[in-house]
Short mmCIF file of C-alpha atoms and ligand atoms in Angstrom, two decimals:
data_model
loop_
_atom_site.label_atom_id
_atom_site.label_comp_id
_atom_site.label_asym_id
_atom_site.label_seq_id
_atom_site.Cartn_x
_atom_site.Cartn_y
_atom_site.Cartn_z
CA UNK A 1 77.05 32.51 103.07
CA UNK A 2 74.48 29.92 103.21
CA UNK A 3 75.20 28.22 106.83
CA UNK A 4 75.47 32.21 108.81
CA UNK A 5 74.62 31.90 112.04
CA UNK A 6 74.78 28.35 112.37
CA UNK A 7 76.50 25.80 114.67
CA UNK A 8 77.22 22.67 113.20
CA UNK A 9 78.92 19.40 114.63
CA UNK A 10 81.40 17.15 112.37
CA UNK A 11 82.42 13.87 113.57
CA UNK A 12 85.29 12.22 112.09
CA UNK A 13 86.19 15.89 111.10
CA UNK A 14 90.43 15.60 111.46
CA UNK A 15 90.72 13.84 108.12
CA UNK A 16 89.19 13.42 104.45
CA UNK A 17 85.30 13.93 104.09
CA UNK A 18 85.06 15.50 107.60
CA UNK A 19 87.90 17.46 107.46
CA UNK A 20 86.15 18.53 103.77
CA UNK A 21 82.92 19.00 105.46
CA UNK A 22 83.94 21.40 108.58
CA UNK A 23 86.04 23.52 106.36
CA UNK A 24 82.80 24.16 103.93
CA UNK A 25 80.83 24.57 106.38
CA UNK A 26 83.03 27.33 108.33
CA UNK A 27 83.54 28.83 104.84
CA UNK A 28 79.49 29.17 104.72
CA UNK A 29 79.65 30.84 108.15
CA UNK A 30 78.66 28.14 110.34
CA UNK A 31 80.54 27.76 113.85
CA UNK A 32 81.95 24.15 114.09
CA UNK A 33 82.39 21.58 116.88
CA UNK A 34 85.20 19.61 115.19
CA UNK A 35 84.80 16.15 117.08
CA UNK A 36 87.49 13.33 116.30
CA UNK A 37 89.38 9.70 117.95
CA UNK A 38 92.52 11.51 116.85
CA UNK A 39 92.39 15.09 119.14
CA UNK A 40 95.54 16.44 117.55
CA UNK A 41 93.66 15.90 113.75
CA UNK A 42 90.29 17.56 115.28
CA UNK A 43 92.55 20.48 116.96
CA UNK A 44 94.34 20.94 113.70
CA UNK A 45 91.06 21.64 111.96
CA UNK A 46 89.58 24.04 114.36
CA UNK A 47 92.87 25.50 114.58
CA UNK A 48 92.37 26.09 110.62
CA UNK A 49 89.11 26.82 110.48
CA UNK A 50 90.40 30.03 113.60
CA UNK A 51 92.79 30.47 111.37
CA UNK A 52 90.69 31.45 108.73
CA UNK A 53 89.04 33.89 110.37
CA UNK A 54 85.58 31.14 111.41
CA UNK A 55 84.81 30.35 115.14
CA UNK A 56 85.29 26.24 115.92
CA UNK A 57 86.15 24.19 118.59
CA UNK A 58 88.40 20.62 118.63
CA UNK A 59 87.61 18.18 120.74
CA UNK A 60 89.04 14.71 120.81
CA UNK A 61 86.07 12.46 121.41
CA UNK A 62 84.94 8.90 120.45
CA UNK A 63 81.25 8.24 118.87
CA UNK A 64 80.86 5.24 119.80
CA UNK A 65 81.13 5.74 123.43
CA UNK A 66 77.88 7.47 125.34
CA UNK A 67 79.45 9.64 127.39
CA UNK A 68 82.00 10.98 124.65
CA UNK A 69 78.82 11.65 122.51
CA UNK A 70 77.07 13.31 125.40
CA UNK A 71 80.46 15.43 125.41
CA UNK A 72 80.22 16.25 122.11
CA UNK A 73 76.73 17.77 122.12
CA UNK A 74 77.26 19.44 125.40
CA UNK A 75 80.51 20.94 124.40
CA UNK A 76 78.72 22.82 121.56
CA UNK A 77 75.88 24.33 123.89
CA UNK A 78 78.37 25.30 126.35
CA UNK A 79 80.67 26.90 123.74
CA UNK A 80 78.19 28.15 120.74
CA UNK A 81 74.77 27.94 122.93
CA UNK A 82 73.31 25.68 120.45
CA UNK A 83 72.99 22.40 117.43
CA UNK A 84 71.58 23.53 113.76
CA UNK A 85 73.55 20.64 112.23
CA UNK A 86 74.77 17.37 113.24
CA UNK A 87 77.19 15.52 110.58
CA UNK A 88 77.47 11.68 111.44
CA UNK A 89 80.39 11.48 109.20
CA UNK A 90 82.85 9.19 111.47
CA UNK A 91 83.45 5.63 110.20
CA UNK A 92 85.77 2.75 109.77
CA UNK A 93 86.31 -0.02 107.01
CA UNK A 94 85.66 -3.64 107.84
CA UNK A 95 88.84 -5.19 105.82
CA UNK A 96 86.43 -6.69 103.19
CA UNK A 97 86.04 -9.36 105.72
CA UNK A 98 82.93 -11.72 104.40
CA UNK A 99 80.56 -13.05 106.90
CA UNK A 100 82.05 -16.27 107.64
CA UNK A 101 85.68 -14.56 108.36
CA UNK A 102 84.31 -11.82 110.24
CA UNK A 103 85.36 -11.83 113.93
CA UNK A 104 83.22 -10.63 116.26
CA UNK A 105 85.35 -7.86 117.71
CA UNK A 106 85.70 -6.89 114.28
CA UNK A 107 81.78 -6.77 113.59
CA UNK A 108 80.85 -4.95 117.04
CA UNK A 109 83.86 -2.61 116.34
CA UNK A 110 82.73 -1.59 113.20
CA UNK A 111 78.97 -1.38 113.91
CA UNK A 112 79.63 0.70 116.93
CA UNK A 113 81.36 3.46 115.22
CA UNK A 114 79.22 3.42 111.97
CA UNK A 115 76.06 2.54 113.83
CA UNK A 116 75.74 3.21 117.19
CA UNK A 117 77.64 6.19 116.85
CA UNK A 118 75.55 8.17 114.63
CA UNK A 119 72.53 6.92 116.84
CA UNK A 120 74.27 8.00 119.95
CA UNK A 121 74.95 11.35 118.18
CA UNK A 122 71.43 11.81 117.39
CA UNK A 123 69.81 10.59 120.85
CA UNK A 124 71.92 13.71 122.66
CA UNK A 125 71.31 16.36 119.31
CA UNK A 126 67.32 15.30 119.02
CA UNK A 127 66.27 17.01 122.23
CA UNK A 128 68.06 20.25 122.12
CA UNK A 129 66.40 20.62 118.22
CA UNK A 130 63.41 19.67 119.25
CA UNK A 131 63.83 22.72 121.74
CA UNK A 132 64.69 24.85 119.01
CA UNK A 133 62.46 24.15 116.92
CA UNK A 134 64.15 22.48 114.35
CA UNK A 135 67.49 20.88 112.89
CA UNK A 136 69.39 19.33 110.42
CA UNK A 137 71.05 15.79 110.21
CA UNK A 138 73.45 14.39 107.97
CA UNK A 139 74.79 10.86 107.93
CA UNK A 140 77.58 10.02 105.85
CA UNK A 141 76.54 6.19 104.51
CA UNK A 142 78.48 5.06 101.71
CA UNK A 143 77.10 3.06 98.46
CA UNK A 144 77.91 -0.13 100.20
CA UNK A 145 74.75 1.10 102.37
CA UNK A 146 72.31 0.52 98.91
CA UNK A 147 74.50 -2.34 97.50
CA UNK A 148 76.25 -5.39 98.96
CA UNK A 149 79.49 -5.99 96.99
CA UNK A 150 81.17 -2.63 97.60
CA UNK A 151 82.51 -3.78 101.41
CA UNK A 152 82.76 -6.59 104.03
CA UNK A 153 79.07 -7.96 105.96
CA UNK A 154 80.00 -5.42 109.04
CA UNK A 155 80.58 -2.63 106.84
CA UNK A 156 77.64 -3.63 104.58
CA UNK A 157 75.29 -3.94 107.37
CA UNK A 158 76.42 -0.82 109.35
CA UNK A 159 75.73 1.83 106.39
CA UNK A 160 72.29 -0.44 105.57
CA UNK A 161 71.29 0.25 109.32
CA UNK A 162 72.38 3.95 108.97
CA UNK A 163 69.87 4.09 105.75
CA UNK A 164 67.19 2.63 108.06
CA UNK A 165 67.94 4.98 110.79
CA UNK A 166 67.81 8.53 108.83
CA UNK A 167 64.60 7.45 107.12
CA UNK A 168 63.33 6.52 110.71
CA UNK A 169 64.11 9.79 112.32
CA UNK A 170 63.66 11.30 109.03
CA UNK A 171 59.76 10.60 109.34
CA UNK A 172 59.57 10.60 113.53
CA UNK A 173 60.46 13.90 113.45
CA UNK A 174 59.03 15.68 110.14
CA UNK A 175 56.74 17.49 111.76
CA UNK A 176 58.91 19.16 114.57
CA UNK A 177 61.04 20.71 111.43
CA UNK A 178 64.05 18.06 111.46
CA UNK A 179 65.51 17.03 108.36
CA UNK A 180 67.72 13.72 108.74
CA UNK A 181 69.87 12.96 105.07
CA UNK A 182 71.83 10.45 104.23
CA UNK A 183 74.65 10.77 101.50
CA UNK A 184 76.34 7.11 99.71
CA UNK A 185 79.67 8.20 98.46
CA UNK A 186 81.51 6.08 96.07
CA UNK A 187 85.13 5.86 96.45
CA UNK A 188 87.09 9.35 97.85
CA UNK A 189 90.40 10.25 97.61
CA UNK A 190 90.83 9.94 101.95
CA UNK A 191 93.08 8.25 104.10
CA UNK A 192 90.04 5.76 105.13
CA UNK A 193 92.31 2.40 103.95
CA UNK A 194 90.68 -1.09 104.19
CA UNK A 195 90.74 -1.26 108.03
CA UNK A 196 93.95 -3.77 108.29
CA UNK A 197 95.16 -6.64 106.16
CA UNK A 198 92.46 -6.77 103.58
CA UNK A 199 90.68 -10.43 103.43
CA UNK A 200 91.34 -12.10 100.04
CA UNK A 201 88.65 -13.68 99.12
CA UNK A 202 86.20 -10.23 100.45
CA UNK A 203 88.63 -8.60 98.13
CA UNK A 204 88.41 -10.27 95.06
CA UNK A 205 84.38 -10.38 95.39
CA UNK A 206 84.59 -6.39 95.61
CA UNK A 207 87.10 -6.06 93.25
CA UNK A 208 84.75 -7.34 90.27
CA UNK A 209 82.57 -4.54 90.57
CA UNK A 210 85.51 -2.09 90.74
CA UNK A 211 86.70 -2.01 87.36
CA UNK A 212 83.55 -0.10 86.83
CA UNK A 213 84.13 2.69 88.66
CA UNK A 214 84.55 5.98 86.71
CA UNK A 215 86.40 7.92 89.18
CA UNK A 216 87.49 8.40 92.48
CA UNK A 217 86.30 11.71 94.00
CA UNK A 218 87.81 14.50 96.03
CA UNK A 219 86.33 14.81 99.57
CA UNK A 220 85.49 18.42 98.68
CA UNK A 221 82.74 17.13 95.90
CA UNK A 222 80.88 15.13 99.15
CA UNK A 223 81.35 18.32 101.51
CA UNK A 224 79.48 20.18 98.54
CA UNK A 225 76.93 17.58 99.26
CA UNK A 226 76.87 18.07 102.69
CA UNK A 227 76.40 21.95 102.46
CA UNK A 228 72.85 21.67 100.17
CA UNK A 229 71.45 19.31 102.76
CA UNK A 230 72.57 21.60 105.76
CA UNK A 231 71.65 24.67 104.01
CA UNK A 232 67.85 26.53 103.65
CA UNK A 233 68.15 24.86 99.90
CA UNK A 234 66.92 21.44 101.21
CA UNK A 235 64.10 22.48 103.13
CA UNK A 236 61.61 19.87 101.70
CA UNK A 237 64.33 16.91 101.33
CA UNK A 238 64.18 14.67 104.03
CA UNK A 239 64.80 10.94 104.78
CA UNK A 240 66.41 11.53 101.53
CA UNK A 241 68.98 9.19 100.33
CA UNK A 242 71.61 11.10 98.27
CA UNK A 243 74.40 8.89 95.93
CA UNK A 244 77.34 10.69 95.07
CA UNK A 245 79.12 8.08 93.18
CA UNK A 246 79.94 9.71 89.46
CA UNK A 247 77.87 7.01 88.54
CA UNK A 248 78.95 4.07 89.89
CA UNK A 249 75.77 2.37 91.19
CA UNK A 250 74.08 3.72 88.12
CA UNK A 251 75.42 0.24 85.92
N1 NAD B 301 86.60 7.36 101.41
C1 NAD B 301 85.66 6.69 100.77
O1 NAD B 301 85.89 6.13 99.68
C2 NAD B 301 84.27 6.58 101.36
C3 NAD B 301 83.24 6.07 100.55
C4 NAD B 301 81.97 5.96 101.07
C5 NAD B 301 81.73 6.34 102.38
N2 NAD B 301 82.72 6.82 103.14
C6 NAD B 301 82.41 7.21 104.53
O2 NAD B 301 82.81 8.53 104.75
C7 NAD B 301 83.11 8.71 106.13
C8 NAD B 301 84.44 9.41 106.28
O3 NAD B 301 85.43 8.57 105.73
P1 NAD B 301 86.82 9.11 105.14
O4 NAD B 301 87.03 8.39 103.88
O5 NAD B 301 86.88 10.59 105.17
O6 NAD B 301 87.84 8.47 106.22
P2 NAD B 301 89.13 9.02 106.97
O7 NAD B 301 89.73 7.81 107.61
O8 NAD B 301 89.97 9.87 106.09
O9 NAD B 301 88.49 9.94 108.10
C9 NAD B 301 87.69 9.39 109.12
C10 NAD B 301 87.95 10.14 110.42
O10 NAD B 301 87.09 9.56 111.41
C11 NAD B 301 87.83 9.42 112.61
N3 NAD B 301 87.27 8.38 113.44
C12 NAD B 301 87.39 7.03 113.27
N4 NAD B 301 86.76 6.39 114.27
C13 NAD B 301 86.22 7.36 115.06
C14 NAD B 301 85.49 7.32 116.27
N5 NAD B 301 85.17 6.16 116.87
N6 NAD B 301 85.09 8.49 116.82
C15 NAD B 301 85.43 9.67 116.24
N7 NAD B 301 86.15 9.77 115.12
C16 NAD B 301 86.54 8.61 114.55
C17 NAD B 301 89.25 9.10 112.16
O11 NAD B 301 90.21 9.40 113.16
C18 NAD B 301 89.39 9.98 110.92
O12 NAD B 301 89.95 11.25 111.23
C19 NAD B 301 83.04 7.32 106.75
O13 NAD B 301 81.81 7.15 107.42
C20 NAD B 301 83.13 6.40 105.57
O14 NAD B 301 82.52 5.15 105.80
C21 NAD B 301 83.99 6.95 102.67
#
């Protein structure tokens, strides 16, 4: 078991790549802090994961809000006494919405979750590893976060920033024994949809790049991922940028 010992938090864990993620992860040993919008889809996890014989905790929280990402952290030093790993994996789709269409609730909406979330997440994680001596961080990007047909410009931009900010901490905090990852997934098999009534013309841009897609993946193959860059294996990978796409971004 290559996570024993460990306490790990998932955001966005009651569905697809976080649901993926926290099982994995329990599987490997680790205690989990299943943290979710939807607290009946992060209680089902846990409640899996207990199941199962692991040790997790649900807890219906949202990451782009400071306090519930305070919560989040705090819950697992109360509960597990401590944060090895910290999966920013929570997001949301921007409806393909281009620039010009994109309303601004729509942009701070989607920037908050996939940005400021993960930062959030990390501000309240950082000091207790620091503490410790050491942690891991994993931020769940997407390709659209290397390329800028795969999504709309909030969607685009948000997974660019989250590049920006795992290199940043990625290097900040090198010496102190953090590792902060990012992984771009192409497309998953998840119930992630388009965010609402897809724009057309957003739609048909991304859609011209699609046909070259070779496959959509199972969240498990992105959890597998996951569990190298939490695990001992990835000791000297950081501010790494890992594409699991079958290919997609290599045309
Ligand atoms: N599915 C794909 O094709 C794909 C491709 C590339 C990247 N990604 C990224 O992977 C991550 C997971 O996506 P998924 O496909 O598993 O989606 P999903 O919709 O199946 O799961 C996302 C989970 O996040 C939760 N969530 C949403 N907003 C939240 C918030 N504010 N606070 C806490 N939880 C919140 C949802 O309730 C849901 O359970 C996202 O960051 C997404 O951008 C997905």
């Amino acid at each position: 078991m290559q996570l024993e010992g460990r306490v790990a938090i998932v955001t966005g864990a009651g569905s697809g790549i976080g649901k993926a993620i926290a099982l994995r992860f329990a599987r490997e040993g680790a205690r989990i802090v299943a943290a979710d919008i939807a607290p009946d889809r992060a209680e089902t996890v846990a409640g899996e994961i207990v199941a199962g014989g692991g040790e997790a905790v649900g807890l219906g929280a949202d990451v782009g809000s400071p306090e519930d990402a305070a919560r989040i952290v705090a819950s697992a030093v109360e509960r597990f006494g401590r944060v090895d790993i910290l999966c920013n994996n929570a997001g949301i789709m921007d409806r393909m919405a281009p620039a010009a269409e994109t309303p601004i609730d729509l942009w701070e909406r989607v920037l908050r979750v996939n940005l400021t979330g993960p930062f959030l997440l990390c501000r309240e994680a950082l000091p207790l590893m620091l503490r410790q001596g050491g942690g891991v961080i994993i931020n769940i990007a997407s390709v659209g976060g290397l390329q800028g047909g795969r999504a709309g410009a909030a969607y685009t931009a948000s997974k660019h920033g989250l590049i920006g900010l795992t290199k940043n901490i990625a290097f900040m905090y090198a010496p102190q024994r953090i590792r902060c990852n990012a992984i771009c997934p192409g497309p998953v098999q998840t119930a992630i949809g388009l965010g609402g009534e897809p724009n057309a013309f957003g739609l048909s841009r991304m859609q011209l790049g699609a046909t070259l897609m070779p496959r959509i993946a199972q969240p498990e193959e992105i959890a597998a991922v996951a569990l190298f860059l939490a695990s001992d294996e990835a000791s000297f990978v950081n501010g790494a940028v890992v594409v699991a796409d079958g290919g997609w971004t290599a045309y």
